[in-house]
Coordinates of C-alpha atoms in Angstrom, one line a residue:
Chain A
M17 CA -4.8 5.0 25.3
H18 CA -8.5 5.6 25.7
I19 CA -11.6 5.1 23.7
L20 CA -13.4 8.4 23.3
K21 CA -16.3 7.1 21.2
Y22 CA -17.3 4.0 19.4
C23 CA -19.9 3.0 16.8
F24 CA -21.3 -0.3 15.6
V25 CA -23.3 -1.0 12.5
S26 CA -25.0 -4.4 11.8
D27 CA -28.4 -5.8 11.2
A28 CA -29.9 -2.5 10.1
E29 CA -28.9 -0.9 13.4
I30 CA -26.5 1.8 14.3
S31 CA -25.4 2.3 17.8
D32 CA -22.8 4.5 19.5
G33 CA -22.1 2.4 22.5
S34 CA -24.5 3.9 24.9
K35 CA -27.7 3.7 22.8
I36 CA -29.2 2.7 19.5
L37 CA -29.1 5.7 17.2
F38 CA -31.0 4.3 14.3
K39 CA -32.9 1.2 13.4
S40 CA -34.6 0.3 10.2
N41 CA -37.0 -2.4 9.1
D42 CA -35.2 -2.5 5.8
K43 CA -32.4 -5.0 6.4
D44 CA -30.6 -4.3 3.1
L45 CA -27.5 -2.3 3.8
K46 CA -27.8 0.2 1.0
S47 CA -31.4 1.2 1.6
F48 CA -30.9 1.2 5.3
L49 CA -27.9 3.5 5.1
K50 CA -29.6 5.7 2.6
E51 CA -32.5 6.0 5.0
F52 CA -30.1 7.1 7.8
Y53 CA -28.3 9.5 5.4
K54 CA -31.6 11.2 4.6
S55 CA -32.9 11.3 8.2
E56 CA -29.7 12.9 9.3
K57 CA -29.8 15.3 6.4
L58 CA -26.2 14.5 5.5
E59 CA -25.3 16.6 2.5
Y60 CA -22.4 14.8 0.8
P61 CA -23.2 13.8 -2.7
K62 CA -20.0 11.7 -3.0
F63 CA -21.7 9.3 -0.7
Y64 CA -23.9 8.0 -3.6
K65 CA -20.8 7.1 -5.6
M66 CA -19.3 4.8 -2.9
D67 CA -19.6 1.1 -2.9
A68 CA -21.5 -0.6 -0.1
Q69 CA -18.5 -1.3 2.2
C70 CA -17.3 2.2 1.8
K71 CA -20.7 3.6 2.7
L72 CA -20.8 1.4 5.7
A73 CA -17.4 2.7 6.9
F74 CA -18.3 6.3 6.0
I75 CA -21.5 6.4 8.0
A76 CA -19.9 4.8 11.0
A77 CA -17.1 7.4 10.8
E78 CA -19.8 10.2 10.6
V79 CA -21.3 8.9 13.8
L80 CA -17.9 8.7 15.4
F81 CA -16.9 12.2 14.6
R82 CA -20.3 13.7 15.6
D83 CA -19.8 16.0 18.7
V84 CA -16.0 15.7 18.5
V85 CA -14.4 19.1 18.6
R86 CA -12.5 18.5 15.5
E87 CA -10.5 21.8 15.8
Q88 CA -8.7 20.3 18.9
Y89 CA -6.7 18.2 16.5
K90 CA -4.5 19.2 13.5
N91 CA -5.2 17.3 10.3
E92 CA -1.9 15.5 10.6
E93 CA -2.6 14.4 14.2
I94 CA -5.3 12.0 13.3
A95 CA -4.4 8.5 11.9
M96 CA -6.5 5.6 10.7
I97 CA -6.0 1.8 11.2
F98 CA -8.5 -0.4 9.6
A99 CA -8.9 -4.1 9.0
N100 CA -11.3 -6.7 7.7
S101 CA -11.5 -10.2 6.4
E102 CA -13.2 -9.7 3.1
S103 CA -10.8 -7.1 1.6
T104 CA -13.2 -5.8 -1.2
L105 CA -14.4 -9.2 -2.4
A106 CA -18.0 -8.1 -3.2
T107 CA -16.8 -5.2 -5.3
D108 CA -14.0 -7.3 -6.9
M109 CA -16.7 -9.6 -8.2
S110 CA -19.0 -6.8 -9.5
Y111 CA -16.0 -5.2 -11.2
W112 CA -14.9 -8.5 -12.7
E113 CA -18.4 -9.0 -14.1
S114 CA -18.1 -5.5 -15.7
T115 CA -14.9 -6.4 -17.5
K116 CA -16.7 -8.9 -19.5
D117 CA -18.4 -6.0 -21.3
I118 CA -16.5 -2.7 -20.5
A119 CA -14.4 -2.5 -17.3
S120 CA -16.1 0.0 -14.9
P121 CA -13.7 2.6 -13.5
A122 CA -16.3 3.5 -10.9
L123 CA -16.1 -0.1 -9.5
F124 CA -12.4 -0.6 -10.0
V125 CA -11.6 2.3 -7.7
Y126 CA -13.3 0.4 -4.8
T127 CA -11.4 -2.8 -5.4
L128 CA -8.7 -1.5 -3.0
P129 CA -9.7 -1.8 0.7
N130 CA -7.8 1.4 1.7
I131 CA -10.0 3.6 -0.5
L132 CA -12.6 3.6 2.3
M133 CA -10.0 5.3 4.5
G134 CA -9.3 7.7 1.7
E135 CA -13.0 8.6 1.6
I136 CA -13.1 9.2 5.4
A137 CA -9.9 11.2 5.1
I138 CA -11.4 13.4 2.5
K139 CA -14.6 14.1 4.5
N140 CA -12.9 14.6 7.8
K141 CA -9.7 16.2 6.6
I142 CA -7.5 13.5 8.1
K143 CA -3.9 13.6 6.9
G144 CA -2.1 11.3 9.4
E145 CA -0.9 7.7 8.8
N146 CA -3.4 5.2 7.4
Y147 CA -3.1 1.4 7.2
F148 CA -5.4 -1.3 6.1
F149 CA -5.0 -5.0 7.2
V150 CA -6.7 -8.1 6.0
S151 CA -6.9 -10.8 8.6
E152 CA -8.8 -14.1 8.6
N153 CA -10.8 -13.1 11.7
F154 CA -11.5 -10.1 13.8
D155 CA -8.0 -9.5 15.4
A156 CA -8.2 -7.2 18.4
Q157 CA -4.5 -7.8 19.2
L158 CA -3.4 -6.5 15.8
L159 CA -5.6 -3.4 16.0
H160 CA -4.3 -2.7 19.5
Q161 CA -0.6 -3.3 18.6
Q162 CA -0.8 -1.1 15.5
T163 CA -2.5 1.7 17.3
E164 CA 0.1 1.6 20.0
I165 CA 2.9 1.6 17.4
V166 CA 1.5 4.7 15.7
F167 CA 1.1 6.6 19.0
Q168 CA 4.6 5.7 20.0
N169 CA 6.3 6.8 16.8
T170 CA 4.5 9.9 15.6
T171 CA 2.8 13.1 16.7
T172 CA -0.6 11.3 16.3
K173 CA -3.1 12.2 19.0
L174 CA -6.2 10.4 17.7
V175 CA -6.6 7.2 15.8
V176 CA -9.7 6.0 14.1
V177 CA -9.6 2.2 14.6
G178 CA -12.0 0.1 12.6
W179 CA -13.1 -3.3 11.4
V180 CA -15.4 -3.0 8.4
N181 CA -16.7 -6.1 6.7
Y182 CA -19.2 -6.3 3.9
E183 CA -20.2 -9.7 2.7
S184 CA -23.6 -9.2 1.3
E185 CA -26.6 -6.8 1.6
T186 CA -27.8 -8.5 4.7
N187 CA -24.5 -9.7 6.2
Y188 CA -22.3 -6.7 7.1
F189 CA -20.6 -5.4 10.2
A190 CA -18.7 -2.3 11.2
K191 CA -17.0 -1.6 14.6
L192 CA -15.2 1.7 14.8
F193 CA -13.4 3.3 17.8
L194 CA -12.1 6.8 18.2
V195 CA -9.0 6.3 20.3
S196 CA -7.1 9.1 22.0
K197 CA -3.5 9.0 23.3
S198 CA -4.6 10.6 26.5
E199 CA -5.7 8.9 29.7
I200 CA -9.2 10.3 29.6
G201 CA -12.1 8.7 27.8
L202 CA -15.0 6.3 28.1
F203 CA -12.9 3.1 28.5
P204 CA -9.2 2.2 28.3
F205 CA -8.3 1.0 24.8
T206 CA -7.4 -2.6 25.7
I207 CA -7.6 -5.9 23.7
D208 CA -10.5 -7.0 26.0
N209 CA -12.5 -3.8 25.4
I210 CA -11.9 -4.0 21.6
N211 CA -13.3 -7.6 21.7
N212 CA -16.0 -7.2 24.2
L213 CA -17.6 -3.8 23.8
N214 CA -20.8 -4.6 22.0
K215 CA -23.7 -2.3 21.2
Chain B
M21 CA 13.0 2.9 21.3
S22 CA 16.1 4.2 19.5
R23 CA 17.6 1.1 18.1
K24 CA 19.3 1.8 14.8
V25 CA 17.8 -0.2 11.9
V26 CA 20.3 -1.4 9.2
V27 CA 19.7 -3.1 5.9
T28 CA 21.7 -6.3 5.5
G29 CA 20.2 -8.0 2.4
L30 CA 18.5 -7.1 -0.9
G31 CA 16.4 -9.2 -3.2
I32 CA 14.7 -8.2 -6.4
V33 CA 12.8 -9.6 -9.4
S34 CA 11.5 -7.2 -12.1
A35 CA 11.2 -6.7 -15.8
L36 CA 14.9 -5.9 -15.7
G37 CA 15.8 -9.5 -14.6
L38 CA 16.3 -11.8 -11.7
G39 CA 18.5 -10.5 -8.9
V40 CA 20.2 -7.3 -7.9
E41 CA 23.1 -7.7 -10.4
Q42 CA 20.9 -8.0 -13.5
N43 CA 18.6 -5.1 -12.4
I44 CA 21.4 -2.7 -11.6
H45 CA 23.2 -3.6 -14.8
A46 CA 20.1 -2.6 -16.8
L47 CA 19.7 0.7 -14.8
Q48 CA 23.4 1.6 -15.4
N49 CA 23.1 0.9 -19.1
G50 CA 19.7 2.6 -19.6
Q51 CA 18.0 -0.6 -20.8
T52 CA 14.3 -0.7 -20.1
G53 CA 12.5 -3.9 -19.2
I54 CA 9.2 -2.7 -20.6
A55 CA 8.2 -4.5 -23.8
P56 CA 5.3 -5.7 -25.9
I57 CA 3.1 -8.2 -24.0
K58 CA 4.3 -11.7 -24.1
Y59 CA 3.1 -13.6 -21.0
L60 CA -0.2 -12.1 -19.8
Q61 CA -3.2 -13.6 -21.6
T62 CA -5.2 -10.5 -22.4
R63 CA -7.3 -9.2 -25.2
L64 CA -5.5 -5.9 -24.7
R65 CA -2.3 -7.6 -25.9
D66 CA -1.7 -5.3 -28.9
Q67 CA -2.7 -2.1 -27.2
F68 CA -0.2 -1.8 -24.4
V69 CA 3.4 -2.5 -23.4
L70 CA 4.2 -4.0 -19.9
G71 CA 7.1 -4.5 -17.6
E72 CA 6.7 -8.3 -17.4
V73 CA 9.1 -10.5 -15.6
K74 CA 10.5 -12.4 -18.6
Y75 CA 9.8 -15.9 -17.3
S76 CA 6.7 -18.1 -17.4
N77 CA 5.4 -19.6 -14.2
T78 CA 6.8 -22.9 -15.2
E79 CA 10.3 -21.4 -15.6
L80 CA 10.0 -19.5 -12.2
K81 CA 8.9 -22.7 -10.5
S82 CA 11.9 -24.7 -11.9
N83 CA 14.2 -21.8 -10.9
I84 CA 12.9 -22.1 -7.3
G85 CA 12.7 -25.9 -7.4
I86 CA 8.9 -26.2 -7.1
G87 CA 7.1 -28.9 -9.0
E88 CA 5.5 -27.8 -12.2
D89 CA 2.1 -29.0 -11.1
E90 CA 2.1 -27.3 -7.8
L91 CA -0.7 -24.7 -7.5
I92 CA 0.9 -21.4 -6.5
S93 CA 0.3 -17.8 -7.5
R94 CA 2.8 -15.8 -9.6
T95 CA 2.7 -13.2 -6.9
S96 CA 4.1 -15.9 -4.4
L97 CA 6.7 -17.1 -6.9
L98 CA 8.1 -13.6 -7.5
G99 CA 8.1 -13.0 -3.8
I100 CA 9.9 -16.2 -2.9
L101 CA 12.7 -15.5 -5.4
A102 CA 13.3 -12.0 -4.1
V103 CA 13.2 -13.0 -0.4
Q104 CA 15.5 -15.9 -1.1
E105 CA 18.1 -13.5 -2.6
A106 CA 17.7 -11.0 0.2
T107 CA 18.1 -13.6 3.0
N108 CA 21.1 -15.2 1.3
M109 CA 22.8 -11.8 0.9
A110 CA 22.2 -11.2 4.6
D111 CA 23.7 -14.6 5.4
L112 CA 20.7 -15.5 7.7
T113 CA 21.0 -19.0 9.2
V114 CA 18.1 -21.4 9.4
D115 CA 17.6 -20.5 13.0
E116 CA 17.7 -16.8 12.3
L117 CA 15.2 -17.2 9.5
K118 CA 12.9 -19.1 11.9
T119 CA 12.6 -16.2 14.3
C120 CA 12.5 -13.5 11.6
A121 CA 9.4 -11.4 11.0
L122 CA 8.1 -11.1 7.5
V123 CA 6.0 -8.1 6.4
S124 CA 4.9 -8.0 2.7
G125 CA 2.8 -5.6 0.7
T126 CA 0.7 -6.8 -2.2
T127 CA -2.4 -5.6 -4.1
V128 CA -3.4 -8.6 -6.3
G129 CA -2.5 -11.6 -4.2
G130 CA -3.6 -14.7 -6.1
M131 CA -5.8 -12.9 -8.6
D132 CA -3.6 -14.2 -11.5
L133 CA -4.9 -17.7 -10.8
T134 CA -8.5 -16.8 -9.8
E135 CA -9.1 -14.9 -13.0
Q136 CA -8.1 -17.9 -15.1
I137 CA -11.0 -19.9 -13.8
A138 CA -13.2 -20.2 -16.9
D139 CA -16.2 -21.7 -15.1
F140 CA -16.7 -21.8 -11.4
E141 CA -19.1 -24.7 -11.6
S142 CA -16.9 -27.1 -13.5
E143 CA -13.4 -26.1 -12.2
E144 CA -11.9 -29.2 -10.5
N145 CA -9.5 -27.3 -8.3
L146 CA -11.9 -24.5 -7.3
H147 CA -11.2 -24.6 -3.6
E148 CA -7.5 -25.1 -3.9
I149 CA -7.3 -22.1 -6.3
L150 CA -9.5 -19.8 -4.2
N151 CA -7.5 -20.6 -1.1
L152 CA -4.6 -18.9 -2.9
H153 CA -6.6 -15.8 -3.7
P154 CA -6.2 -13.7 -0.5
C155 CA -3.4 -11.2 -0.4
G156 CA -2.1 -12.9 2.8
D157 CA -1.6 -16.2 1.0
S158 CA 1.4 -14.9 -0.9
T159 CA 3.1 -13.8 2.4
E160 CA 2.2 -17.2 4.0
K161 CA 3.7 -19.0 1.1
I162 CA 6.9 -17.0 1.2
A163 CA 7.2 -17.6 5.0
S164 CA 6.6 -21.3 4.7
Y165 CA 9.0 -21.7 1.8
L166 CA 11.8 -19.9 3.6
G167 CA 11.0 -21.3 7.0
V168 CA 10.1 -18.0 8.6
E169 CA 8.1 -18.6 11.7
G170 CA 8.0 -15.2 13.4
F171 CA 5.4 -12.4 13.0
V172 CA 4.0 -12.6 9.5
T173 CA 1.6 -10.0 8.1
T174 CA 0.5 -8.4 4.8
Y175 CA -0.1 -4.8 3.9
S176 CA -2.6 -3.7 1.3
T177 CA -2.5 0.0 0.8
A178 CA -2.4 0.2 -3.0
C179 CA 0.9 1.3 -4.5
S180 CA 2.5 2.3 -1.2
S181 CA 2.0 -1.3 0.3
A182 CA 5.7 -2.3 0.1
A183 CA 6.9 1.0 1.5
N184 CA 4.5 0.7 4.4
A185 CA 5.7 -2.8 5.0
I186 CA 9.3 -1.6 5.2
M187 CA 8.2 1.2 7.5
M188 CA 6.5 -1.2 9.8
G189 CA 9.5 -3.5 9.7
A190 CA 11.6 -0.6 11.0
R191 CA 9.1 0.1 13.8
L192 CA 9.0 -3.6 14.9
I193 CA 12.7 -3.4 15.4
K194 CA 12.8 0.1 17.0
S195 CA 10.2 -0.8 19.5
G196 CA 12.0 -4.1 20.4
R197 CA 9.2 -6.3 19.0
A198 CA 11.6 -8.0 16.5
D199 CA 15.3 -8.1 15.9
R200 CA 15.2 -9.0 12.3
V201 CA 12.5 -8.3 9.7
I202 CA 12.2 -9.2 6.0
A203 CA 10.1 -6.5 4.5
G204 CA 9.0 -5.5 1.0
G205 CA 6.3 -6.4 -1.5
T206 CA 5.3 -8.5 -4.5
D207 CA 2.7 -8.1 -7.2
A208 CA 2.2 -10.1 -10.4
L209 CA 0.4 -8.7 -13.5
A210 CA -3.2 -9.6 -13.8
C211 CA -5.9 -8.8 -16.3
F212 CA -7.9 -7.5 -13.3
T213 CA -5.4 -4.6 -12.9
L214 CA -4.7 -4.0 -16.5
N215 CA -8.4 -3.7 -17.3
G216 CA -8.9 -1.5 -14.2
F217 CA -6.1 0.9 -15.0
N218 CA -7.2 1.0 -18.6
S219 CA -10.8 1.9 -17.4
L220 CA -9.3 4.8 -15.4
L221 CA -7.7 6.1 -18.6
I222 CA -4.2 6.4 -17.0
L223 CA -2.3 3.9 -19.1
D224 CA 0.0 5.1 -21.9
S225 CA 0.0 2.8 -24.9
E226 CA 3.5 4.1 -25.7
Y227 CA 6.5 3.8 -23.4
C228 CA 5.9 5.9 -20.2
R229 CA 7.7 9.2 -19.9
P230 CA 7.9 10.2 -16.2
F231 CA 8.0 14.0 -15.6
D232 CA 8.1 14.7 -19.3
R233 CA 5.6 17.3 -20.5
S234 CA 4.2 14.9 -23.1
R235 CA 3.6 12.1 -20.6
A236 CA 0.3 10.4 -21.1
G237 CA 0.1 7.7 -18.4
L238 CA 1.9 4.7 -16.9
N239 CA 3.0 1.3 -18.0
L240 CA 2.1 -1.5 -15.6
G241 CA 4.8 -3.9 -14.4
E242 CA 5.3 -6.7 -12.0
G243 CA 7.9 -8.0 -9.6
A244 CA 9.1 -8.2 -6.1
G245 CA 11.5 -6.3 -3.9
F246 CA 12.5 -7.2 -0.4
I247 CA 15.1 -6.1 2.1
V248 CA 16.4 -7.6 5.3
L249 CA 16.3 -5.2 8.2
E250 CA 18.2 -5.9 11.4
A251 CA 18.8 -4.1 14.7
E252 CA 22.3 -2.7 14.5
D253 CA 23.1 -4.3 17.9
I254 CA 22.5 -7.8 16.6
A255 CA 23.6 -7.5 13.0
K256 CA 26.7 -9.4 11.9
P257 CA 29.8 -7.2 11.6
N258 CA 30.4 -5.7 8.2
K259 CA 27.1 -6.9 6.8
A260 CA 25.2 -3.5 6.9
L261 CA 24.6 -2.0 3.4
A262 CA 22.7 1.1 4.6
V263 CA 20.7 2.5 7.4
L264 CA 17.0 2.9 7.2
S265 CA 17.0 6.3 8.8
G266 CA 13.6 7.8 8.0
Y267 CA 10.1 6.8 7.1
A268 CA 6.7 8.4 7.2
N269 CA 3.2 8.0 5.9
A270 CA 0.5 10.6 5.4
N271 CA -2.9 10.9 3.7
D272 CA -3.4 13.4 0.9
A273 CA -7.1 13.6 1.7
H274 CA -8.0 14.9 -1.7
H275 CA -9.5 12.3 -4.0
Q276 CA -9.9 8.5 -4.3
T277 CA -7.3 8.0 -7.1
A278 CA -5.9 11.5 -7.9
S279 CA -3.2 13.4 -6.1
S280 CA -3.9 16.9 -4.9
P281 CA -2.6 19.5 -7.4
E282 CA -0.1 20.9 -4.8
G283 CA 1.1 17.5 -3.6
I284 CA 0.1 18.1 0.0
G285 CA 0.3 14.4 1.1
A286 CA 3.6 14.0 -0.8
S287 CA 5.1 17.0 0.9
L288 CA 3.9 15.8 4.3
S289 CA 5.3 12.3 3.9
M290 CA 8.7 13.5 2.6
Q291 CA 8.9 16.2 5.4
K292 CA 8.0 13.8 8.2
A293 CA 10.5 11.2 6.9
M294 CA 13.3 13.8 7.1
E295 CA 12.2 14.7 10.6
V296 CA 12.4 11.1 11.7
A297 CA 15.8 10.8 10.2
G298 CA 16.9 14.2 11.7
L299 CA 17.9 15.5 8.2
K300 CA 17.5 18.8 6.4
C301 CA 16.5 19.2 2.8
A302 CA 20.1 19.9 1.9
D303 CA 21.2 16.5 3.2
I304 CA 19.3 14.5 0.7
S305 CA 21.5 13.4 -2.2
Y306 CA 18.9 11.7 -4.5
I307 CA 15.1 11.2 -4.6
N308 CA 13.9 8.0 -6.2
A309 CA 10.5 9.5 -7.1
H310 CA 7.2 7.7 -7.4
G311 CA 7.0 9.2 -10.9
T312 CA 4.5 6.9 -12.5
G313 CA 4.3 8.9 -15.8
T314 CA 0.6 9.9 -15.3
P315 CA 0.0 13.6 -15.9
N316 CA -1.5 13.9 -12.4
N317 CA 1.0 12.1 -10.2
D318 CA 4.1 13.6 -11.8
S319 CA 2.7 17.2 -11.7
S320 CA 1.7 16.8 -8.1
E321 CA 5.0 15.1 -7.0
A322 CA 7.1 17.6 -9.0
K323 CA 5.3 20.5 -7.2
A324 CA 5.8 18.8 -3.8
I325 CA 9.5 18.4 -4.5
R326 CA 9.8 22.0 -5.7
N327 CA 7.8 23.4 -2.8
L328 CA 9.7 21.5 -0.1
F329 CA 13.2 21.6 -1.5
G330 CA 13.2 24.8 -3.5
E331 CA 15.2 25.6 -6.6
N332 CA 18.2 23.7 -5.4
H333 CA 16.3 20.4 -5.1
P334 CA 18.3 17.2 -5.0
A335 CA 18.8 15.1 -8.1
F336 CA 15.7 13.0 -8.7
S337 CA 14.4 10.4 -11.2
S338 CA 11.8 7.8 -11.6
T339 CA 12.9 4.2 -12.4
K340 CA 9.4 3.3 -13.5
A341 CA 10.4 3.8 -17.1
F342 CA 12.6 0.7 -16.6
T343 CA 10.4 -1.6 -14.5
G344 CA 6.9 -0.3 -15.2
H345 CA 4.7 0.5 -12.2
T346 CA 4.8 -2.6 -10.1
L347 CA 2.0 -1.4 -7.8
G348 CA 2.2 -3.1 -4.4
A349 CA 5.8 -4.1 -5.0
C350 CA 7.3 -0.8 -6.2
G351 CA 8.3 0.5 -2.7
G352 CA 10.4 -2.7 -2.3
I353 CA 11.9 -2.6 -5.7
E354 CA 12.8 1.0 -5.5
S355 CA 14.2 0.6 -2.0
V356 CA 16.7 -1.9 -3.5
F357 CA 17.6 0.7 -6.2
S358 CA 17.9 3.4 -3.6
I359 CA 20.3 1.3 -1.4
M360 CA 22.3 0.3 -4.5
A361 CA 22.7 3.9 -5.4
I362 CA 24.3 4.4 -2.0
Q363 CA 26.4 1.2 -2.3
N364 CA 27.7 2.1 -5.8
Q365 CA 27.7 5.9 -5.2
E366 CA 25.8 6.4 -8.4
L367 CA 22.6 8.0 -9.8
Y368 CA 20.1 6.2 -11.9
A369 CA 18.6 8.3 -14.6
G370 CA 15.0 8.3 -15.8
L371 CA 14.2 7.5 -19.4
N372 CA 12.2 9.1 -22.1
F373 CA 12.4 12.7 -20.7
S374 CA 12.8 15.7 -22.9
E375 CA 10.9 18.7 -21.5
A376 CA 9.8 19.7 -18.0
D377 CA 6.3 20.9 -17.0
E378 CA 5.8 24.6 -17.4
D379 CA 4.5 25.3 -13.9
S380 CA 7.0 23.2 -11.7
N381 CA 9.8 23.4 -14.2
I382 CA 12.0 20.8 -12.5
V383 CA 14.1 18.4 -14.5
P384 CA 14.9 14.8 -13.5
I385 CA 18.4 13.5 -14.1
D386 CA 18.6 11.8 -17.5
Q387 CA 22.2 10.6 -17.5
Y388 CA 23.6 7.7 -15.3
A389 CA 26.4 9.2 -13.3
K390 CA 28.8 8.5 -10.5
S391 CA 28.0 10.8 -7.6
E392 CA 28.5 11.2 -3.9
I393 CA 25.4 9.7 -2.3
K394 CA 24.7 10.0 1.5
H395 CA 21.0 10.0 1.9
V396 CA 18.4 8.7 -0.6
L397 CA 14.7 9.4 -0.3
S398 CA 12.3 7.0 -1.9
N399 CA 8.6 7.9 -2.5
S400 CA 5.6 5.6 -3.0
F401 CA 2.2 7.0 -3.4
G402 CA -1.0 5.0 -3.5
F403 CA -4.6 5.4 -4.4
G404 CA -6.7 6.4 -1.4
G405 CA -4.2 9.2 -0.9
N406 CA -1.9 6.9 0.9
N407 CA 1.6 8.5 0.6
S408 CA 4.8 7.1 2.0
S409 CA 8.5 8.1 2.0
L410 CA 11.5 6.1 3.1
I411 CA 15.1 7.4 3.7
F412 CA 18.2 5.2 3.3
S413 CA 21.5 6.5 4.5
K414 CA 25.1 5.6 4.0
I415 CA 26.7 3.6 6.8

């Protein structure tokens, strides 16, 4: 298993492992991501409907899939394994607030953590397996084990592995890896590398 | 890599009752568990019917032997009851339980307690209650109550959570990471989900009518369903009830909450599960459909069945008209039904069906019947396009 690409988003900064791709003075996640969206001329109106955590994951996945020859892989050959510690707590609370008046369907949709994988799947035409785990802390071993299991048991050739956590507009973090089953890539997909690769 | 995975224990709690016997009796006799709202404290009380487990938290606690004042979520209570039954049926010893893995699916966790906090400022037990909020807490509680000390984890992939938990259980065994896994799911009803599904306009205020042309939405339910999976090479003789022969998960990649009109994800997961099991379409004796009763799910699933299996599709039905849609637990509950269909060699009919959709024109079974059952396929589809299929086979 090898890491083909990776992407980090935190503190109003997006990097792809080798370099900082984007940096903003606006520390608020929503405005910073919108700035990036505009500067990249991403044309995907559904982006505006997403909640903050989903936007965070979505943008990281956009960076991840950039320059990947997507046609090399069939839709069913790409899987997703995500985890975080917050589940969708921020949106749960906004939605719960809304129920005091009229429950908001637009918010309720995002009270399921795996919806963010659904959004990435829709955009990138991914039809393989997809799982979302909630752990107390960043758990490289779990991500590694689950990726290994998916590769062993299916025709999957590529796995999007991610940790996406949104706590507040200024406290958020995304770490995404594009992992190939092959022996060629930037780095071997090991527990150490999942833990230690940073920016 | 190729260890055979057998099912040796079943446990279930649903609107149909506590335990396998009560549940199967209701299925055989066509008695639904869906009823006017009695337990959930909601302002929507008079608008909807629900598949509530017909016991208060106090009654559930006394049934398990937990003190009335102990803070524990309803999700955990339902889960403990089902796991207890499953591990008893499998005759697991204290030592075997200790090394067992537990994989559970849930979507609400301790939401039933959190949402009752009237005022965060003045709530005395705030921290104790919030500690029970995460989905993982219900799994931890089940593990500690039953004395399970192996690998414990929680799946949260909407309505396919329990099916994915069972699939992961099989893989833990096949890859030699575990010999014995308790897998399934548990979800309690909460105002959070009732309001949410109401806001999505996919609840029927009447009794749900899966696959019927007049269907108008789903009825929510609650419960827990768990099965004990063991590697065939370590399972006790004559304990195996069925083989978990196939499983698969695929993404529909169509919409956040709606299924693709042609049921692409559904077809993929059913097809891949049959590949894993080494079965052809003609080998499947019965499909326990996801069949929620929403116009969108049933039309998409019916088309997937029609496209994949053709005109001579296997008998199929949705048992959600009995239990309601139990969300994260449904894959566990319906696995128990699927395995009992094999055990008893019988088919469980759906309810409230009168006329098929014009375009797919496929008709679910509407009469309970004895039948030769070799392989049962069970579908669970979740929001986010997360689609899973499991196949259970006769020993």
